[in-house]
Amino acid sequence: YRLLGRWRKKHLTFRILNMPSPSTLPPHTARAALLQAFQYWSNVAPLTFREVQAGWADIRLSFHGRQSPYCSNTFDGPGRVLAHADIPELGSVHFDEDELWTEGTYRGVNLRIIAAHELGHALGLGHSRYTQALMAPVYAGYRPHFKLHRDDVAGIQALYGKKIPEIEDEEEEMELPTTPQVPREPSPMPDPCSVELDAMMLGPRGKTYAFKGSYVWTVTDSGLGPLFQVSALWEGLPGNLDAAVYSPRTQWIHFFKGDKVWRYINFKILPGFPKKLNRIEPNLDAALYWPVNQKVFLFKGSGYWQWDELARNDFSHYPKPIKQLFTGVPDQPSAAMSWQDGHVYFFKGKQYWRLNRQLRVEKGYPRDVAHNWMHCYSQTPDTAPSGGDTTPSATGTDYSPTGTTLDTTSSAIDSTLNTDHSPRDTILDMTS
Amino acid sequence: RALGPAEKEAAVDYLLQYGYLQKPLEGPYDFRPEDITEALRAFQEASELPVSGQLDGATRARMRQPRCGLEDPFNQKTLK
């Protein structure tokens, strides 16, 4: 490896100034590729990268072509020079906008790998003489299971030292069950516009998460967040989940898959998890938290269980028919959640149902998930009346995940939630 | 196959652009043949190609591959 310079700090900010043409790479896929490029380096060196949406950033990524008012190094059209970057502490990283940027295919040029290479320069590495190293000058093509070469790791650690695993994590890792971890091959990256969701969750801080395969992304009113592998956020969590539910009452997030349940607070798994389910049937379909009675509802087939996280539950009368409580919803939902607007939503296939406070499906449902939740507009809009406006709407009239139009409701929910419960670590009687 | 001047010029431009040939500080870019041969040898060695110092087919193909725009540090003399 060759060292060209280094940053005098290890916590850097970055900003993505523009994106490649969406015709070759959907924006969220391009964004995920750029974000994963940073992860290669932060995984092996004590570096952190924080994205800023405006103003100054240490590292600035942008795409330009043959002409650029900001760069004296113009590019040369498809092929040949793909990208370039400045050495520390300048921070500019430029990509040739005329390249066919791709992800997850041998076609074109893999944006993630080239971005990781240019970030190597921005962090101070020169070109490596190992032709298979990330920092080799010539693009070695798309590699499905790409990882850093030992020369890349040696170079970045020569500049910034080794990554020190947090001791605490290590201890907890020791406590995790020793059941052999099933090797998890990440599933192919899903297209949010055409998937049947595994799970939906209104998580901490009012973030809405969508889960499919090995990936999770946030859904906001301005679009979709980047796709992350679930294990990148929730360490130790497998993909292809059955259900996910966050309880504001206990701050616990529970994930269900097969006969196991994982418990996290934010992104940290709690000791002793995953645990085995044995008083609830395995392979659930969906789960939701209902703020009105502060209970978690678990769904499978045509039945449901109502679960009080902090009390001893009598499941002898469960499962009960879903339709008994949730009028008009389909059996075997693929996902369910209570949302910021105070409504309950059920998802199945490519459709979703919205329920009112009486847990009755409202008129005009089901509707199209891709069009109303995932900001996919190329699809034909819902046939049901949507109030005539063209704004994408999960709620039929006003879609504002930020909840600004919903103050009264959410505060009503807040007031119901402002209980003085302090989550106690009781025995999870479902698993006892 | 005898190479045309355009192919030779493209190869010299590539060696210049990526740090295998040293831009003279003054005067025109007319390089001595032995400088070009040495630069080609450095490029061929770094690209794990047979080191002949000749602009053969494999070397030209390698120069056409997509790559990063920064210079390479593989010619010790120019690097120095």
mmCIF file of N, CA and C in Angstrom, chain A residues 172-243:
data_model
loop_
_atom_site.group_PDB
_atom_site.id
_atom_site.type_symbol
_atom_site.label_atom_id
_atom_site.label_comp_id
_atom_site.label_asym_id
_atom_site.label_seq_id
_atom_site.Cartn_x
_atom_site.Cartn_y
_atom_site.Cartn_z
ATOM 1 N N GLU A 172 -21.187 -9.319 26.216
ATOM 2 C CA GLU A 172 -22.552 -9.741 25.872
ATOM 3 C C GLU A 172 -22.498 -10.835 24.832
ATOM 4 N N GLU A 173 -21.573 -10.690 23.938
ATOM 5 C CA GLU A 173 -21.515 -11.758 22.930
ATOM 6 C C GLU A 173 -21.298 -13.083 23.611
ATOM 7 N N MET A 174 -20.502 -13.035 24.698
ATOM 8 C CA MET A 174 -20.254 -14.321 25.380
ATOM 9 C C MET A 174 -21.555 -14.869 25.943
ATOM 10 N N GLU A 175 -22.477 -13.952 26.253
ATOM 11 C CA GLU A 175 -23.682 -14.483 26.923
ATOM 12 C C GLU A 175 -24.685 -15.016 25.915
ATOM 13 N N LEU A 176 -24.542 -14.649 24.670
ATOM 14 C CA LEU A 176 -25.568 -15.082 23.726
ATOM 15 C C LEU A 176 -25.588 -16.595 23.668
ATOM 16 N N PRO A 177 -26.739 -17.144 23.366
ATOM 17 C CA PRO A 177 -26.832 -18.620 23.366
ATOM 18 C C PRO A 177 -25.800 -19.211 22.417
ATOM 19 N N THR A 178 -25.347 -20.363 22.752
ATOM 20 C CA THR A 178 -24.294 -20.939 21.912
ATOM 21 C C THR A 178 -24.894 -21.774 20.788
ATOM 22 N N THR A 179 -26.188 -21.578 20.556
ATOM 23 C CA THR A 179 -26.746 -22.386 19.444
ATOM 24 C C THR A 179 -25.982 -21.969 18.189
ATOM 25 N N PRO A 180 -25.604 -22.923 17.375
ATOM 26 C CA PRO A 180 -24.785 -22.570 16.203
ATOM 27 C C PRO A 180 -25.553 -21.599 15.327
ATOM 28 N N GLN A 181 -24.916 -20.513 14.963
ATOM 29 C CA GLN A 181 -25.558 -19.520 14.110
ATOM 30 C C GLN A 181 -25.671 -20.098 12.704
ATOM 31 N N VAL A 182 -26.860 -20.078 12.191
ATOM 32 C CA VAL A 182 -27.038 -20.526 10.805
ATOM 33 C C VAL A 182 -26.331 -19.509 9.914
ATOM 34 N N PRO A 183 -25.410 -19.956 9.067
ATOM 35 C CA PRO A 183 -24.726 -18.971 8.214
ATOM 36 C C PRO A 183 -25.765 -18.267 7.347
ATOM 37 N N ARG A 184 -25.736 -16.933 7.375
ATOM 38 C CA ARG A 184 -26.786 -16.208 6.657
ATOM 39 C C ARG A 184 -26.210 -15.577 5.410
ATOM 40 N N GLU A 185 -26.648 -16.055 4.259
ATOM 41 C CA GLU A 185 -26.297 -15.404 3.003
ATOM 42 C C GLU A 185 -27.289 -14.258 2.833
ATOM 43 N N PRO A 186 -26.794 -13.021 2.658
ATOM 44 C CA PRO A 186 -27.775 -11.972 2.455
ATOM 45 C C PRO A 186 -28.620 -12.272 1.235
ATOM 46 N N SER A 187 -29.937 -12.054 1.351
ATOM 47 C CA SER A 187 -30.801 -12.299 0.195
ATOM 48 C C SER A 187 -30.550 -11.147 -0.787
ATOM 49 N N PRO A 188 -30.960 -11.324 -2.019
ATOM 50 C CA PRO A 188 -30.768 -10.218 -2.966
ATOM 51 C C PRO A 188 -31.508 -8.975 -2.484
ATOM 52 N N MET A 189 -30.958 -7.795 -2.838
ATOM 53 C CA MET A 189 -31.559 -6.550 -2.354
ATOM 54 C C MET A 189 -32.955 -6.389 -2.947
ATOM 55 N N PRO A 190 -33.956 -6.218 -2.091
ATOM 56 C CA PRO A 190 -35.333 -6.155 -2.603
ATOM 57 C C PRO A 190 -35.617 -4.807 -3.261
ATOM 58 N N ASP A 191 -36.612 -4.805 -4.109
ATOM 59 C CA ASP A 191 -37.094 -3.542 -4.686
ATOM 60 C C ASP A 191 -38.353 -3.148 -3.913
ATOM 61 N N PRO A 192 -38.263 -2.097 -3.108
ATOM 62 C CA PRO A 192 -39.424 -1.721 -2.289
ATOM 63 C C PRO A 192 -40.715 -1.545 -3.080
ATOM 64 N N CYS A 193 -40.570 -1.367 -4.393
ATOM 65 C CA CYS A 193 -41.788 -1.114 -5.176
ATOM 66 C C CYS A 193 -42.504 -2.403 -5.552
ATOM 67 N N SER A 194 -41.867 -3.529 -5.307
ATOM 68 C CA SER A 194 -42.555 -4.737 -5.798
ATOM 69 C C SER A 194 -42.507 -5.888 -4.813
ATOM 70 N N VAL A 195 -42.241 -5.583 -3.550
ATOM 71 C CA VAL A 195 -42.088 -6.716 -2.624
ATOM 72 C C VAL A 195 -43.344 -6.910 -1.795
ATOM 73 N N GLU A 196 -43.501 -8.143 -1.277
ATOM 74 C CA GLU A 196 -44.470 -8.356 -0.201
ATOM 75 C C GLU A 196 -43.673 -8.253 1.082
ATOM 76 N N LEU A 197 -44.002 -7.339 1.938
ATOM 77 C CA LEU A 197 -43.223 -7.054 3.128
ATOM 78 C C LEU A 197 -43.237 -8.241 4.089
ATOM 79 N N ASP A 198 -42.111 -8.401 4.819
ATOM 80 C CA ASP A 198 -42.074 -9.398 5.900
ATOM 81 C C ASP A 198 -42.685 -8.788 7.150
ATOM 82 N N ALA A 199 -42.373 -7.507 7.384
ATOM 83 C CA ALA A 199 -42.851 -6.865 8.618
ATOM 84 C C ALA A 199 -42.809 -5.351 8.439
ATOM 85 N N MET A 200 -43.667 -4.687 9.187
ATOM 86 C CA MET A 200 -43.634 -3.213 9.248
ATOM 87 C C MET A 200 -43.637 -2.867 10.734
ATOM 88 N N MET A 201 -42.951 -1.784 11.114
ATOM 89 C CA MET A 201 -42.872 -1.454 12.544
ATOM 90 C C MET A 201 -42.771 0.069 12.686
ATOM 91 N N LEU A 202 -43.594 0.596 13.601
ATOM 92 C CA LEU A 202 -43.385 1.981 14.014
ATOM 93 C C LEU A 202 -42.437 1.906 15.194
ATOM 94 N N GLY A 203 -41.200 2.321 14.967
ATOM 95 C CA GLY A 203 -40.154 2.094 15.951
ATOM 96 C C GLY A 203 -39.932 3.290 16.848
ATOM 97 N N PRO A 204 -38.840 3.231 17.649
ATOM 98 C CA PRO A 204 -38.518 4.355 18.531
ATOM 99 C C PRO A 204 -38.394 5.654 17.742
ATOM 100 N N ARG A 205 -38.681 6.770 18.403
ATOM 101 C CA ARG A 205 -38.601 8.114 17.799
ATOM 102 C C ARG A 205 -39.491 8.223 16.561
ATOM 103 N N GLY A 206 -40.550 7.429 16.527
ATOM 104 C CA GLY A 206 -41.558 7.596 15.471
ATOM 105 C C GLY A 206 -41.082 7.219 14.090
ATOM 106 N N LYS A 207 -40.007 6.421 14.003
ATOM 107 C CA LYS A 207 -39.530 5.997 12.671
ATOM 108 C C LYS A 207 -40.304 4.772 12.215
ATOM 109 N N THR A 208 -40.650 4.780 10.939
ATOM 110 C CA THR A 208 -41.373 3.643 10.363
ATOM 111 C C THR A 208 -40.390 2.767 9.609
ATOM 112 N N TYR A 209 -40.316 1.480 9.987
ATOM 113 C CA TYR A 209 -39.371 0.558 9.370
ATOM 114 C C TYR A 209 -40.134 -0.476 8.550
ATOM 115 N N ALA A 210 -39.545 -0.761 7.336
ATOM 116 C CA ALA A 210 -40.111 -1.836 6.497
ATOM 117 C C ALA A 210 -39.045 -2.915 6.385
ATOM 118 N N PHE A 211 -39.442 -4.184 6.539
ATOM 119 C CA PHE A 211 -38.498 -5.296 6.516
ATOM 120 C C PHE A 211 -38.841 -6.223 5.359
ATOM 121 N N LYS A 212 -37.783 -6.624 4.614
ATOM 122 C CA LYS A 212 -37.960 -7.620 3.569
ATOM 123 C C LYS A 212 -36.656 -8.390 3.368
ATOM 124 N N GLY A 213 -36.701 -9.700 3.510
ATOM 125 C CA GLY A 213 -35.497 -10.495 3.340
ATOM 126 C C GLY A 213 -34.475 -10.089 4.370
ATOM 127 N N SER A 214 -33.234 -9.864 3.899
ATOM 128 C CA SER A 214 -32.164 -9.486 4.831
ATOM 129 C C SER A 214 -32.112 -7.983 5.041
ATOM 130 N N TYR A 215 -33.085 -7.241 4.437
ATOM 131 C CA TYR A 215 -32.927 -5.782 4.434
ATOM 132 C C TYR A 215 -34.034 -5.066 5.200
ATOM 133 N N VAL A 216 -33.711 -3.838 5.646
ATOM 134 C CA VAL A 216 -34.661 -2.972 6.320
ATOM 135 C C VAL A 216 -34.424 -1.561 5.808
ATOM 136 N N TRP A 217 -35.516 -0.785 5.674
ATOM 137 C CA TRP A 217 -35.371 0.601 5.292
ATOM 138 C C TRP A 217 -36.446 1.404 5.992
ATOM 139 N N THR A 218 -36.188 2.708 6.131
ATOM 140 C CA THR A 218 -37.189 3.558 6.777
ATOM 141 C C THR A 218 -38.069 4.181 5.706
ATOM 142 N N VAL A 219 -39.303 4.445 6.102
ATOM 143 C CA VAL A 219 -40.274 5.073 5.209
ATOM 144 C C VAL A 219 -40.580 6.444 5.796
ATOM 145 N N THR A 220 -40.319 7.511 5.048
ATOM 146 C CA THR A 220 -40.587 8.853 5.568
ATOM 147 C C THR A 220 -41.435 9.592 4.545
ATOM 148 N N ASP A 221 -41.863 10.784 4.916
ATOM 149 C CA ASP A 221 -42.730 11.491 3.977
ATOM 150 C C ASP A 221 -41.931 12.023 2.796
ATOM 151 N N SER A 222 -40.606 12.050 2.956
ATOM 152 C CA SER A 222 -39.869 12.589 1.804
ATOM 153 C C SER A 222 -39.309 11.453 0.947
ATOM 154 N N GLY A 223 -39.546 10.187 1.353
ATOM 155 C CA GLY A 223 -39.067 9.099 0.507
ATOM 156 C C GLY A 223 -38.625 7.936 1.361
ATOM 157 N N LEU A 224 -37.829 7.070 0.795
ATOM 158 C CA LEU A 224 -37.360 5.891 1.518
ATOM 159 C C LEU A 224 -35.924 6.140 1.957
ATOM 160 N N GLY A 225 -35.599 5.585 3.106
ATOM 161 C CA GLY A 225 -34.203 5.649 3.559
ATOM 162 C C GLY A 225 -33.404 4.587 2.832
ATOM 163 N N PRO A 226 -32.102 4.567 3.081
ATOM 164 C CA PRO A 226 -31.256 3.576 2.427
ATOM 165 C C PRO A 226 -31.593 2.174 2.924
ATOM 166 N N LEU A 227 -31.346 1.203 2.077
ATOM 167 C CA LEU A 227 -31.564 -0.177 2.509
ATOM 168 C C LEU A 227 -30.345 -0.630 3.294
ATOM 169 N N PHE A 228 -30.587 -1.141 4.476
ATOM 170 C CA PHE A 228 -29.507 -1.685 5.276
ATOM 171 C C PHE A 228 -29.773 -3.164 5.499
ATOM 172 N N GLN A 229 -28.726 -3.929 5.694
ATOM 173 C CA GLN A 229 -28.937 -5.299 6.149
ATOM 174 C C GLN A 229 -29.387 -5.234 7.607
ATOM 175 N N VAL A 230 -30.410 -6.023 7.959
ATOM 176 C CA VAL A 230 -30.947 -5.921 9.324
ATOM 177 C C VAL A 230 -29.842 -6.137 10.353
ATOM 178 N N SER A 231 -28.874 -7.054 10.012
ATOM 179 C CA SER A 231 -27.833 -7.350 11.013
ATOM 180 C C SER A 231 -26.872 -6.176 11.153
ATOM 181 N N ALA A 232 -26.894 -5.242 10.179
ATOM 182 C CA ALA A 232 -26.010 -4.072 10.307
ATOM 183 C C ALA A 232 -26.580 -3.129 11.361
ATOM 184 N N LEU A 233 -27.925 -3.156 11.554
ATOM 185 C CA LEU A 233 -28.530 -2.284 12.565
ATOM 186 C C LEU A 233 -28.740 -3.029 13.873
ATOM 187 N N TRP A 234 -29.346 -4.182 13.762
ATOM 188 C CA TRP A 234 -29.605 -4.997 14.946
ATOM 189 C C TRP A 234 -28.690 -6.211 14.899
ATOM 190 N N GLU A 235 -27.586 -6.091 15.609
ATOM 191 C CA GLU A 235 -26.559 -7.121 15.504
ATOM 192 C C GLU A 235 -27.133 -8.466 15.941
ATOM 193 N N GLY A 236 -26.866 -9.481 15.099
ATOM 194 C CA GLY A 236 -27.288 -10.823 15.476
ATOM 195 C C GLY A 236 -28.669 -11.172 14.985
ATOM 196 N N LEU A 237 -29.347 -10.192 14.366
ATOM 197 C CA LEU A 237 -30.708 -10.478 13.895
ATOM 198 C C LEU A 237 -30.686 -11.077 12.501
ATOM 199 N N PRO A 238 -31.406 -12.197 12.296
ATOM 200 C CA PRO A 238 -31.415 -12.797 10.965
ATOM 201 C C PRO A 238 -32.396 -12.057 10.056
ATOM 202 N N GLY A 239 -32.357 -12.384 8.782
ATOM 203 C CA GLY A 239 -33.297 -11.801 7.835
ATOM 204 C C GLY A 239 -34.554 -12.644 7.776
ATOM 205 N N ASN A 240 -35.426 -12.300 6.821
ATOM 206 C CA ASN A 240 -36.664 -13.037 6.601
ATOM 207 C C ASN A 240 -37.451 -13.198 7.902
ATOM 208 N N LEU A 241 -37.717 -12.072 8.537
ATOM 209 C CA LEU A 241 -38.410 -12.104 9.829
ATOM 210 C C LEU A 241 -39.878 -12.474 9.613
ATOM 211 N N ASP A 242 -40.491 -13.010 10.703
ATOM 212 C CA ASP A 242 -41.924 -13.250 10.689
ATOM 213 C C ASP A 242 -42.654 -11.982 11.106
ATOM 214 N N ALA A 243 -42.130 -11.325 12.179
ATOM 215 C CA ALA A 243 -42.858 -10.153 12.714
ATOM 216 C C ALA A 243 -41.884 -9.267 13.470
#
